[in-house]
PDB file of C-alpha atoms in Angstrom:
ATOM      1  CA  ARG A  29      86.754  94.690 -44.840  1.00 71.00           C
ATOM      2  CA  LYS A  30      83.893  94.405 -47.669  1.00 82.00           C
ATOM      3  CA  GLU A  31      84.100  96.563 -50.610  1.00 90.00           C
ATOM      4  CA  VAL A  32      80.847  98.474 -49.885  1.00 94.00           C
ATOM      5  CA  GLU A  33      79.213  98.251 -46.437  1.00 95.00           C
ATOM      6  CA  GLN A  34      76.007  99.708 -45.246  1.00 95.00           C
ATOM      7  CA  ASP A  35      74.263  99.900 -41.827  1.00 88.00           C
ATOM      8  CA  PRO A  36      71.793  96.989 -42.018  1.00 84.00           C
ATOM      9  CA  GLY A  37      69.093  98.591 -39.649  1.00 85.00           C
ATOM     10  CA  PRO A  38      66.285  97.948 -39.648  1.00 91.00           C
ATOM     11  CA  PHE A  39      65.539 101.642 -39.289  1.00 94.00           C
ATOM     12  CA  ASN A  40      62.130 101.954 -37.697  1.00 96.00           C
ATOM     13  CA  VAL A  41      60.592 105.835 -37.804  1.00 96.00           C
ATOM     14  CA  PRO A  42      57.547 107.541 -37.529  1.00 97.00           C
ATOM     15  CA  GLU A  43      55.858 109.289 -40.541  1.00 97.00           C
ATOM     16  CA  GLY A  44      57.344 112.702 -41.117  1.00 97.00           C
ATOM     17  CA  ALA A  45      60.723 111.932 -39.598  1.00 97.00           C
ATOM     18  CA  THR A  46      63.968 112.483 -41.175  1.00 97.00           C
ATOM     19  CA  VAL A  47      66.323 109.568 -41.533  1.00 96.00           C
ATOM     20  CA  ALA A  48      70.032 109.049 -43.054  1.00 95.00           C
ATOM     21  CA  PHE A  49      71.833 106.348 -44.465  1.00 93.00           C
ATOM     22  CA  ASN A  50      75.351 105.895 -44.931  1.00 95.00           C
ATOM     23  CA  CYS A  51      77.419 103.700 -47.277  1.00 96.00           C
ATOM     24  CA  THR A  52      81.338 103.193 -47.013  1.00 96.00           C
ATOM     25  CA  TYR A  53      83.435 102.178 -50.052  1.00 95.00           C
ATOM     26  CA  SER A  54      86.773 101.011 -49.759  1.00 94.00           C
ATOM     27  CA  ASN A  55      87.908 101.568 -53.497  1.00 90.00           C
ATOM     28  CA  SER A  56      89.278 105.069 -53.930  1.00 90.00           C
ATOM     29  CA  ALA A  57      89.332 105.031 -57.383  1.00 88.00           C
ATOM     30  CA  SER A  58      85.689 104.472 -57.738  1.00 88.00           C
ATOM     31  CA  GLN A  59      83.841 107.011 -59.850  1.00 85.00           C
ATOM     32  CA  SER A  60      80.154 105.946 -60.034  1.00 86.00           C
ATOM     33  CA  PHE A  61      77.567 105.877 -56.956  1.00 92.00           C
ATOM     34  CA  PHE A  62      74.206 105.136 -56.824  1.00 94.00           C
ATOM     35  CA  TRP A  63      71.308 104.419 -54.465  1.00 96.00           C
ATOM     36  CA  TYR A  64      68.843 101.813 -55.365  1.00 97.00           C
ATOM     37  CA  ARG A  65      65.349 101.158 -53.416  1.00 98.00           C
ATOM     38  CA  GLN A  66      64.279  97.450 -53.364  1.00 97.00           C
ATOM     39  CA  ASP A  67      60.811  96.385 -52.095  1.00 96.00           C
ATOM     40  CA  CYS A  68      60.201  93.174 -50.736  1.00 92.00           C
ATOM     41  CA  ARG A  69      60.451  90.337 -53.415  1.00 85.00           C
ATOM     42  CA  LYS A  70      60.907  92.889 -56.245  1.00 95.00           C
ATOM     43  CA  GLU A  71      63.620  94.000 -58.399  1.00 97.00           C
ATOM     44  CA  PRO A  72      66.094  96.873 -57.151  1.00 97.00           C
ATOM     45  CA  LYS A  73      65.140  99.859 -58.879  1.00 97.00           C
ATOM     46  CA  LEU A  74      67.299 103.194 -59.420  1.00 95.00           C
ATOM     47  CA  LEU A  75      66.631 105.971 -56.959  1.00 96.00           C
ATOM     48  CA  MET A  76      69.330 108.478 -57.556  1.00 93.00           C
ATOM     49  CA  SER A  77      72.919 108.372 -58.969  1.00 89.00           C
ATOM     50  CA  VAL A  78      75.256 110.350 -56.559  1.00 89.00           C
ATOM     51  CA  TYR A  79      77.428 113.267 -58.095  1.00 77.00           C
ATOM     52  CA  SER A  80      80.301 114.791 -56.536  1.00 81.00           C
ATOM     53  CA  SER A  81      78.184 118.068 -55.760  1.00 79.00           C
ATOM     54  CA  GLY A  82      75.598 116.171 -54.203  1.00 84.00           C
ATOM     55  CA  ASN A  83      72.149 116.000 -55.623  1.00 90.00           C
ATOM     56  CA  GLU A  84      68.462 116.293 -54.615  1.00 93.00           C
ATOM     57  CA  ASP A  85      65.174 114.965 -55.786  1.00 93.00           C
ATOM     58  CA  GLY A  86      62.078 116.145 -53.936  1.00 96.00           C
ATOM     59  CA  ARG A  87      62.564 114.775 -50.233  1.00 97.00           C
ATOM     60  CA  PHE A  88      65.633 112.752 -51.137  1.00 97.00           C
ATOM     61  CA  THR A  89      69.098 114.107 -50.982  1.00 96.00           C
ATOM     62  CA  ALA A  90      72.442 112.214 -51.789  1.00 96.00           C
ATOM     63  CA  GLN A  91      75.912 113.337 -50.815  1.00 95.00           C
ATOM     64  CA  LEU A  92      79.454 112.047 -51.827  1.00 94.00           C
ATOM     65  CA  ASN A  93      82.241 112.402 -49.297  1.00 93.00           C
ATOM     66  CA  ARG A  94      85.505 111.377 -51.237  1.00 92.00           C
ATOM     67  CA  ALA A  95      87.827 111.910 -48.503  1.00 93.00           C
ATOM     68  CA  SER A  96      86.174 109.567 -46.058  1.00 93.00           C
ATOM     69  CA  GLN A  97      84.871 107.344 -48.648  1.00 94.00           C
ATOM     70  CA  TYR A  98      81.255 107.317 -48.255  1.00 94.00           C
ATOM     71  CA  ILE A  99      77.762 108.136 -49.738  1.00 95.00           C
ATOM     72  CA  SER A 100      74.909 109.127 -47.821  1.00 96.00           C
ATOM     73  CA  LEU A 101      71.323 109.271 -48.541  1.00 96.00           C
ATOM     74  CA  LEU A 102      68.831 111.712 -46.527  1.00 97.00           C
ATOM     75  CA  ILE A 103      65.063 111.024 -46.589  1.00 97.00           C
ATOM     76  CA  ARG A 104      63.065 114.141 -45.303  1.00 98.00           C
ATOM     77  CA  ASP A 105      59.417 113.730 -44.314  1.00 98.00           C
ATOM     78  CA  SER A 106      59.310 110.002 -44.437  1.00 98.00           C
ATOM     79  CA  LYS A 107      56.153 108.662 -45.978  1.00 98.00           C
ATOM     80  CA  LEU A 108      54.851 105.119 -45.256  1.00 97.00           C
ATOM     81  CA  SER A 109      55.537 104.230 -48.936  1.00 97.00           C
ATOM     82  CA  ASP A 110      59.436 104.681 -48.192  1.00 98.00           C
ATOM     83  CA  SER A 111      59.404 101.394 -46.388  1.00 97.00           C
ATOM     84  CA  ALA A 112      61.885  99.376 -48.329  1.00 97.00           C
ATOM     85  CA  THR A 113      65.220  98.098 -48.334  1.00 96.00           C
ATOM     86  CA  TYR A 114      67.911 100.798 -49.649  1.00 97.00           C
ATOM     87  CA  LEU A 115      71.108  99.296 -51.681  1.00 97.00           C
ATOM     88  CA  CYS A 116      73.963 101.324 -52.366  1.00 96.00           C
ATOM     89  CA  ALA A 117      76.289 100.480 -55.443  1.00 95.00           C
ATOM     90  CA  VAL A 118      79.892 101.549 -56.396  1.00 94.00           C
ATOM     91  CA  ASN A 119      81.598 100.910 -59.667  1.00 90.00           C
ATOM     92  CA  SER A 120      84.739  98.948 -59.569  1.00 86.00           C
ATOM     93  CA  GLY A 121      87.396  98.119 -62.185  1.00 80.00           C
ATOM     94  CA  ALA A 122      87.660  99.287 -65.661  1.00 74.00           C
ATOM     95  CA  GLY A 123      87.146  98.077 -69.302  1.00 71.00           C
ATOM     96  CA  ASN A 124      85.703  94.735 -69.437  1.00 68.00           C
ATOM     97  CA  ASN A 125      86.398  94.091 -65.768  1.00 73.00           C
ATOM     98  CA  ARG A 126      83.961  97.024 -64.773  1.00 79.00           C
ATOM     99  CA  LYS A 127      81.035  96.423 -62.305  1.00 87.00           C
ATOM    100  CA  LEU A 128      79.109  97.408 -59.698  1.00 92.00           C
ATOM    101  CA  ILE A 129      79.889  96.283 -56.092  1.00 94.00           C
ATOM    102  CA  TRP A 130      76.615  96.290 -54.125  1.00 95.00           C
ATOM    103  CA  GLY A 131      75.979  96.759 -50.203  1.00 95.00           C
ATOM    104  CA  LEU A 132      73.710  94.558 -48.403  1.00 94.00           C
ATOM    105  CA  GLY A 133      71.330  96.920 -48.006  1.00 95.00           C
ATOM    106  CA  THR A 134      69.515  99.184 -45.225  1.00 95.00           C
ATOM    107  CA  SER A 135      66.075  98.225 -44.155  1.00 95.00           C
ATOM    108  CA  LEU A 136      63.654 101.001 -43.483  1.00 96.00           C
ATOM    109  CA  ALA A 137      60.031 100.732 -41.893  1.00 96.00           C
ATOM    110  CA  VAL A 138      58.123 103.831 -41.687  1.00 97.00           C
ATOM    111  CA  ASN A 139      55.295 103.534 -39.255  1.00 96.00           C
ATOM    112  CA  PRO A 140      52.239 105.389 -38.870  1.00 95.00           C
TER     113      PRO A 140
ATOM    114  CA  ASP B  30      57.980 101.272 -73.985  1.00 67.00           C
ATOM    115  CA  ALA B  31      61.830  99.566 -73.713  1.00 68.00           C
ATOM    116  CA  GLU B  32      62.002  97.148 -70.982  1.00 91.00           C
ATOM    117  CA  ILE B  33      63.847  94.123 -69.728  1.00 95.00           C
ATOM    118  CA  THR B  34      61.968  90.997 -69.114  1.00 97.00           C
ATOM    119  CA  GLN B  35      62.868  87.509 -67.597  1.00 98.00           C
ATOM    120  CA  SER B  36      61.386  84.167 -67.784  1.00 97.00           C
ATOM    121  CA  PRO B  37      60.125  81.891 -66.207  1.00 97.00           C
ATOM    122  CA  ARG B  38      59.349  84.067 -63.015  1.00 97.00           C
ATOM    123  CA  HIS B  39      59.149  81.058 -60.858  1.00 97.00           C
ATOM    124  CA  LYS B  40      60.597  77.598 -61.468  1.00 97.00           C
ATOM    125  CA  ILE B  41      60.683  74.402 -59.504  1.00 98.00           C
ATOM    126  CA  THR B  42      63.194  71.738 -60.446  1.00 97.00           C
ATOM    127  CA  GLU B  43      65.060  68.663 -59.328  1.00 97.00           C
ATOM    128  CA  THR B  44      68.811  68.286 -58.314  1.00 97.00           C
ATOM    129  CA  GLY B  45      70.965  67.548 -61.578  1.00 97.00           C
ATOM    130  CA  ARG B  46      68.610  69.033 -64.137  1.00 97.00           C
ATOM    131  CA  GLN B  47      69.886  71.587 -66.634  1.00 98.00           C
ATOM    132  CA  VAL B  48      67.742  74.693 -66.043  1.00 98.00           C
ATOM    133  CA  THR B  49      67.897  77.873 -68.688  1.00 98.00           C
ATOM    134  CA  LEU B  50      66.584  81.315 -67.495  1.00 98.00           C
ATOM    135  CA  ALA B  51      66.019  84.060 -69.918  1.00 98.00           C
ATOM    136  CA  CYS B  52      66.453  87.505 -69.856  1.00 98.00           C
ATOM    137  CA  HIS B  53      65.491  89.919 -72.805  1.00 97.00           C
ATOM    138  CA  GLN B  54      66.145  93.686 -73.168  1.00 96.00           C
ATOM    139  CA  THR B  55      64.690  96.039 -75.669  1.00 93.00           C
ATOM    140  CA  TRP B  56      67.023  99.084 -74.759  1.00 87.00           C
ATOM    141  CA  ASN B  57      69.627  97.907 -77.170  1.00 87.00           C
ATOM    142  CA  HIS B  58      71.860  98.152 -74.201  1.00 89.00           C
ATOM    143  CA  ASN B  59      75.421  96.523 -74.842  1.00 88.00           C
ATOM    144  CA  ASN B  60      76.173  95.362 -71.087  1.00 90.00           C
ATOM    145  CA  MET B  61      74.032  92.866 -69.402  1.00 94.00           C
ATOM    146  CA  PHE B  62      74.469  90.962 -65.859  1.00 96.00           C
ATOM    147  CA  TRP B  63      73.161  88.293 -64.039  1.00 98.00           C
ATOM    148  CA  TYR B  64      73.030  88.265 -60.373  1.00 98.00           C
ATOM    149  CA  ARG B  65      71.905  86.141 -57.444  1.00 98.00           C
ATOM    150  CA  GLN B  66      70.401  87.282 -54.222  1.00 97.00           C
ATOM    151  CA  ASP B  67      70.362  85.611 -51.021  1.00 94.00           C
ATOM    152  CA  LEU B  68      69.462  86.531 -47.487  1.00 88.00           C
ATOM    153  CA  GLY B  69      72.692  87.783 -45.889  1.00 83.00           C
ATOM    154  CA  HIS B  70      74.623  87.944 -49.184  1.00 87.00           C
ATOM    155  CA  GLY B  71      73.038  90.611 -51.230  1.00 89.00           C
ATOM    156  CA  LEU B  72      73.390  90.858 -54.809  1.00 95.00           C
ATOM    157  CA  ARG B  73      76.197  88.754 -56.121  1.00 96.00           C
ATOM    158  CA  LEU B  74      77.401  88.956 -59.751  1.00 96.00           C
ATOM    159  CA  ILE B  75      77.273  85.542 -61.586  1.00 98.00           C
ATOM    160  CA  HIS B  76      78.233  86.618 -65.212  1.00 97.00           C
ATOM    161  CA  TYR B  77      78.325  89.263 -67.215  1.00 94.00           C
ATOM    162  CA  SER B  78      78.484  90.583 -71.190  1.00 93.00           C
ATOM    163  CA  TYR B  79      79.934  93.787 -72.358  1.00 89.00           C
ATOM    164  CA  GLY B  80      78.627  92.771 -76.119  1.00 89.00           C
ATOM    165  CA  VAL B  81      77.610  90.146 -78.537  1.00 93.00           C
ATOM    166  CA  HIS B  82      79.946  87.057 -78.007  1.00 95.00           C
ATOM    167  CA  ASP B  83      81.890  88.517 -74.929  1.00 93.00           C
ATOM    168  CA  THR B  84      81.223  87.108 -71.508  1.00 95.00           C
ATOM    169  CA  ASN B  85      82.945  87.289 -68.510  1.00 93.00           C
ATOM    170  CA  LYS B  86      82.848  85.416 -64.894  1.00 94.00           C
ATOM    171  CA  GLY B  87      81.785  87.142 -61.717  1.00 94.00           C
ATOM    172  CA  GLU B  88      82.360  86.237 -58.222  1.00 92.00           C
ATOM    173  CA  VAL B  89      79.793  83.155 -57.915  1.00 96.00           C
ATOM    174  CA  SER B  90      80.367  81.612 -61.568  1.00 97.00           C
ATOM    175  CA  ASP B  91      80.727  77.962 -60.662  1.00 97.00           C
ATOM    176  CA  GLY B  92      77.906  75.817 -61.979  1.00 97.00           C
ATOM    177  CA  TYR B  93      76.561  78.555 -64.307  1.00 98.00           C
ATOM    178  CA  SER B  94      77.329  79.694 -67.982  1.00 98.00           C
ATOM    179  CA  VAL B  95      76.100  82.015 -70.285  1.00 98.00           C
ATOM    180  CA  SER B  96      76.228  83.046 -74.104  1.00 97.00           C
ATOM    181  CA  ARG B  97      75.664  86.269 -75.884  1.00 97.00           C
ATOM    182  CA  SER B  98      74.613  85.795 -79.465  1.00 97.00           C
ATOM    183  CA  ASN B  99      72.679  88.970 -79.763  1.00 96.00           C
ATOM    184  CA  THR B 100      72.495  92.237 -78.223  1.00 94.00           C
ATOM    185  CA  GLU B 101      68.761  91.409 -76.645  1.00 95.00           C
ATOM    186  CA  ASP B 102      69.175  88.280 -74.988  1.00 97.00           C
ATOM    187  CA  LEU B 103      71.702  86.834 -72.225  1.00 98.00           C
ATOM    188  CA  PRO B 104      70.346  83.238 -71.219  1.00 98.00           C
ATOM    189  CA  LEU B 105      71.695  81.822 -67.903  1.00 98.00           C
ATOM    190  CA  THR B 106      72.297  78.365 -67.649  1.00 98.00           C
ATOM    191  CA  LEU B 107      72.623  75.884 -64.831  1.00 97.00           C
ATOM    192  CA  GLU B 108      74.338  73.045 -66.145  1.00 95.00           C
ATOM    193  CA  SER B 109      73.347  70.654 -63.357  1.00 97.00           C
ATOM    194  CA  ALA B 110      71.304  72.104 -60.954  1.00 97.00           C
ATOM    195  CA  ALA B 111      72.165  71.853 -56.917  1.00 98.00           C
ATOM    196  CA  SER B 112      69.973  72.997 -53.963  1.00 97.00           C
ATOM    197  CA  SER B 113      72.575  75.541 -53.220  1.00 97.00           C
ATOM    198  CA  GLN B 114      71.395  77.098 -56.526  1.00 98.00           C
ATOM    199  CA  THR B 115      67.951  77.825 -54.775  1.00 97.00           C
ATOM    200  CA  SER B 116      67.699  81.710 -55.007  1.00 97.00           C
ATOM    201  CA  VAL B 117      66.077  84.650 -56.700  1.00 97.00           C
ATOM    202  CA  TYR B 118      68.113  85.461 -60.042  1.00 98.00           C
ATOM    203  CA  PHE B 119      68.083  89.020 -61.431  1.00 98.00           C
ATOM    204  CA  CYS B 120      69.141  90.215 -64.789  1.00 98.00           C
ATOM    205  CA  ALA B 121      70.255  93.594 -65.133  1.00 97.00           C
ATOM    206  CA  SER B 122      71.335  95.669 -68.397  1.00 94.00           C
ATOM    207  CA  SER B 123      73.219  99.315 -68.837  1.00 90.00           C
ATOM    208  CA  GLU B 124      74.792 101.371 -71.262  1.00 80.00           C
ATOM    209  CA  PRO B 125      77.603 103.687 -70.444  1.00 62.00           C
ATOM    210  CA  SER B 126      76.354 106.971 -70.062  1.00 54.00           C
ATOM    211  CA  VAL B 127      78.149 110.206 -71.291  1.00 50.00           C
ATOM    212  CA  ARG B 128      78.345 111.583 -67.977  1.00 45.00           C
ATOM    213  CA  ARG B 129      81.346 110.004 -66.233  1.00 43.00           C
ATOM    214  CA  THR B 130      79.563 110.340 -62.936  1.00 40.00           C
ATOM    215  CA  SER B 131      76.584 108.324 -63.995  1.00 41.00           C
ATOM    216  CA  THR B 132      78.290 105.568 -65.815  1.00 49.00           C
ATOM    217  CA  ASP B 133      77.055 102.099 -66.119  1.00 76.00           C
ATOM    218  CA  THR B 134      73.480 102.755 -64.277  1.00 88.00           C
ATOM    219  CA  GLN B 135      71.696  99.182 -64.332  1.00 93.00           C
ATOM    220  CA  TYR B 136      68.250  98.447 -64.801  1.00 94.00           C
ATOM    221  CA  PHE B 137      67.081  95.502 -63.464  1.00 97.00           C
ATOM    222  CA  GLY B 138      64.362  92.793 -64.795  1.00 97.00           C
ATOM    223  CA  PRO B 139      61.602  91.498 -62.259  1.00 97.00           C
ATOM    224  CA  GLY B 140      63.562  88.488 -61.327  1.00 97.00           C
ATOM    225  CA  THR B 141      63.501  84.617 -61.494  1.00 98.00           C
ATOM    226  CA  ARG B 142      62.561  82.667 -58.222  1.00 97.00           C
ATOM    227  CA  LEU B 143      64.258  79.166 -58.737  1.00 98.00           C
ATOM    228  CA  THR B 144      63.797  76.408 -56.167  1.00 98.00           C
ATOM    229  CA  VAL B 145      65.932  73.164 -56.477  1.00 97.00           C
ATOM    230  CA  LEU B 146      64.557  70.182 -54.851  1.00 96.00           C
TER     231      LEU B 146
END
């Protein structure tokens, strides 16, 4: 089993739809969780850190479920500009061995 | 504004040549990382550094080396380029946050697209 797994998609949704992605992780000791957005041929950009209590930023909501070891990203009222690949990242290790482990990404296409 | 830059943005080289990719950040971050991204494999960690003179191997370090002589720069060297090293290379940096739940947020450079013929 991979350390971090995501639905690859693609998710094709109409404008205005609500869409949710999940990301599962295997290391129960992980403490930091992130969602990044990556546009085609560009660098990943931080979308949200994921906190234990869940957090919301406009149309985007991130949740952490420690018991089932997954994080989720909910996008409400999808816009054409939300079309991108969404990467989740989870920390692993400690001290000089700490790093982020990345999922392969979930592709989202929002259609007019 | 503080930023992270990579150069060159595009590079074509021949098998067997030595290639160095530059990464420069002005955030004064202690932590710097090199990844490669290939279709079907996602972001894979090549090398990383947690401070000047510190370097560590990632999961795909064979054929690559780094050195950290100052805080701002972490150049990546391909000792003898191979066609399997054709990829997009991303540099990232981070600084541990005082908030435990947002530790090690990474910020990426624009990437270098390398083709080895």
